[in-house]
């Protein structure tokens, strides 16, 4: 039992944990009803009530707005689409700068580029991994049009502080809330503190509709513009009460009736789906918090953390074994995890070669911003040396299995010196 599985011992976790499924009988019934109705999408890209979607889409949006106390909920077919719609709605123009974190799903940083905007990276906080307001301040210029805060891994960014900063500078705060459906800061829901907050209903998120997203806002004009961008808005400028046609080039970001019907059922049960994942993460934290060189996630006072990812900071100096070797041993014990999250996004070829759209280097020709290594040292250190990630969202883990996960980590930690023999022999 005490021999590490990597060295020939018995793994603590014998089988790969089963995948979590949030789908139940009610979702199946909801889909069947929509199919039976024959109307799988109620949208028309022309003036009239269908411009705003079919009955399920409208019911879903009303339910979402009510659940989060938002004036408007605009459904879309992904969070990525929602980010594009938000960038268009705020009137982003070529050469405008948008401050984004470098550690997030790539779509966050891509969204300004679609309108010729320039992503400007601001480093993250070492404790919550969300964008650091001090670093944001240092990047604000006369060209800054918006800040995108990502509530990364399920923990709220310093949203109130960022909103106050945005308001003081007359710019927008957009929340990418893909990973924190029920996050909160001082009692206010994540997604609600920014001018626009965008949820994801992608398969990998806490609740889902296969693909999908929802933008919430209390601003009538921003909601109207996002509805236009979602659905061929160029046809509606004269009819839609939108005086200013800037960025009213429409896409098709429309949600289907099938997705909306599933979304209604998922939304009704969101508290359960989120709290199951939170409980698993807390079990892992409580069971391993005392380990030397192993820093479990911190939760800032007054915040709710939804644990899309449970990220541990690994201190190689204190542990005396490389993160890579420790990870191999953890994997051999059957604990599913990965190292790092995504590389700092400015390392993507698109930033390194400074070409996003067309062949002329556009829109980077509009800026002298650089994307060199060393730009965001906290992100780089976490990525290169420290992060070990587990996805509570991905697995269906009962209390027994959760205790085994704790045992697997503790076993590798307790026997880590045995790994030095491997390190020496290579
Ligand atoms: C998943 C995710 C997205 C993209 O969501 P989609 O609905 O798949 O487009 C964007 N940002 C973050 C932080 C995410 O986790």
Coordinates of N, CA and C and ligand atoms in Angstrom, one line a residue, residues 76-83 103-109 149-153 176-180 198-205 210-214 308-309 341, ligand 1:
X76 N -27.1 33.5 -26.3 CA -26.3 33.4 -27.5 C -25.9 31.9 -27.6
X77 N -25.2 31.6 -28.7 CA -24.9 30.2 -28.9 C -23.5 29.8 -28.3
X78 N -22.8 30.7 -27.6 CA -21.6 30.3 -26.8 C -21.2 31.6 -26.0
X79 N -20.4 31.4 -25.1 CA -19.8 32.5 -24.4 C -18.9 33.3 -25.3
X80 N -18.2 32.6 -26.2 CA -17.3 33.3 -27.2 C -18.2 34.3 -28.0
X81 N -19.3 33.8 -28.5 CA -20.2 34.7 -29.2 C -20.6 35.9 -28.4
X82 N -20.9 35.6 -27.1 CA -21.3 36.6 -26.2 C -20.2 37.7 -26.0
X83 N -19.0 37.2 -25.9 CA -17.8 38.2 -25.8 C -17.8 39.1 -27.1
X103 N -4.2 34.7 -18.4 CA -4.5 33.4 -18.0 C -6.0 33.2 -18.0
X104 N -6.5 32.7 -19.2 CA -7.9 32.5 -19.3 C -8.1 31.7 -20.6
X105 N -9.3 31.2 -20.9 CA -9.6 30.6 -22.1 C -9.4 31.6 -23.3
X106 N -8.8 31.2 -24.4 CA -8.3 32.1 -25.4 C -9.4 33.1 -25.9
X107 N -10.6 32.7 -25.9 CA -11.7 33.6 -26.5 C -11.7 34.9 -25.8
X108 N -11.4 35.0 -24.5 CA -11.4 36.2 -23.8 C -10.5 37.3 -24.5
X109 N -9.3 36.8 -24.8 CA -8.3 37.7 -25.4 C -8.6 37.9 -26.9
X149 N -12.7 41.3 -17.0 CA -12.4 40.5 -15.8 C -12.9 39.1 -16.0
X150 N -12.0 38.1 -15.8 CA -12.5 36.7 -15.8 C -12.6 36.2 -14.4
X151 N -13.7 35.7 -14.0 CA -13.8 35.1 -12.7 C -13.2 33.7 -12.7
X152 N -11.9 33.7 -12.7 CA -11.2 32.5 -13.2 C -11.3 31.3 -12.2
X153 N -11.5 30.2 -12.7 CA -11.6 28.9 -11.9 C -12.8 28.9 -11.0
X176 N -16.2 38.1 -18.0 CA -16.3 36.7 -18.5 C -16.6 35.8 -17.4
X177 N -17.8 35.4 -17.3 CA -18.3 34.6 -16.1 C -18.5 33.2 -16.4
X178 N -17.7 32.7 -17.4 CA -17.9 31.3 -17.9 C -17.7 30.3 -16.8
X179 N -16.8 30.6 -15.8 CA -16.4 29.6 -14.9 C -17.0 29.8 -13.5
X180 N -17.8 30.8 -13.3 CA -18.4 31.1 -12.0 C -19.9 31.4 -12.0
X198 N -21.0 37.6 -18.9 CA -21.3 36.6 -19.9 C -21.0 35.2 -19.3
X199 N -22.1 34.4 -19.3 CA -22.0 33.0 -18.9 C -21.7 32.1 -20.1
X200 N -21.2 30.9 -19.8 CA -21.0 29.8 -20.8 C -21.9 28.7 -20.5
X201 N -22.6 28.1 -21.5 CA -23.3 26.8 -21.3 C -22.7 25.7 -22.2
X202 N -21.4 25.8 -22.3 CA -20.7 24.8 -23.0 C -20.6 23.5 -22.2
X203 N -20.5 22.4 -22.9 CA -20.5 21.1 -22.2 C -19.6 21.0 -21.0
X204 N -18.5 21.6 -21.0 CA -17.5 21.5 -19.9 C -17.8 22.3 -18.7
X205 N -18.8 23.1 -18.8 CA -19.1 24.1 -17.6 C -20.0 23.4 -16.6
X210 N -25.0 21.9 -24.2 CA -24.2 21.5 -25.3 C -23.3 22.6 -25.6
X211 N -23.8 23.6 -26.3 CA -23.2 24.9 -26.5 C -24.2 25.9 -26.2
X212 N -23.7 27.1 -25.7 CA -24.6 28.1 -25.3 C -23.9 29.2 -24.5
X213 N -24.6 30.3 -24.3 CA -24.1 31.4 -23.5 C -25.2 32.4 -23.2
X214 N -25.0 33.2 -22.2 CA -26.0 34.2 -21.8 C -25.3 35.5 -21.4
X308 N -14.5 25.7 -10.7 CA -14.4 25.1 -12.0 C -13.1 24.3 -12.1
X309 N -12.1 24.9 -11.6 CA -10.8 24.2 -11.4 C -10.3 24.4 -10.0
X341 N -2.3 25.5 -16.8 CA -3.7 25.7 -17.3 C -3.6 25.9 -18.8
Ligands
LIG1 C1 -15.3 28.1 -21.5 C2 -14.8 29.5 -21.5 C3 -15.0 30.4 -22.5 C4 -15.7 30.0 -23.8 O1 -16.9 29.5 -23.6 P1 -17.7 28.9 -24.9 O2 -19.2 28.9 -24.4 O3 -17.2 27.5 -25.1 O4 -17.5 29.8 -26.0 C5 -14.6 31.7 -22.4 N1 -14.0 32.1 -21.3 C6 -13.7 31.3 -20.3 C7 -13.1 31.8 -19.1 C8 -14.1 29.9 -20.3 O5 -13.8 29.1 -19.3

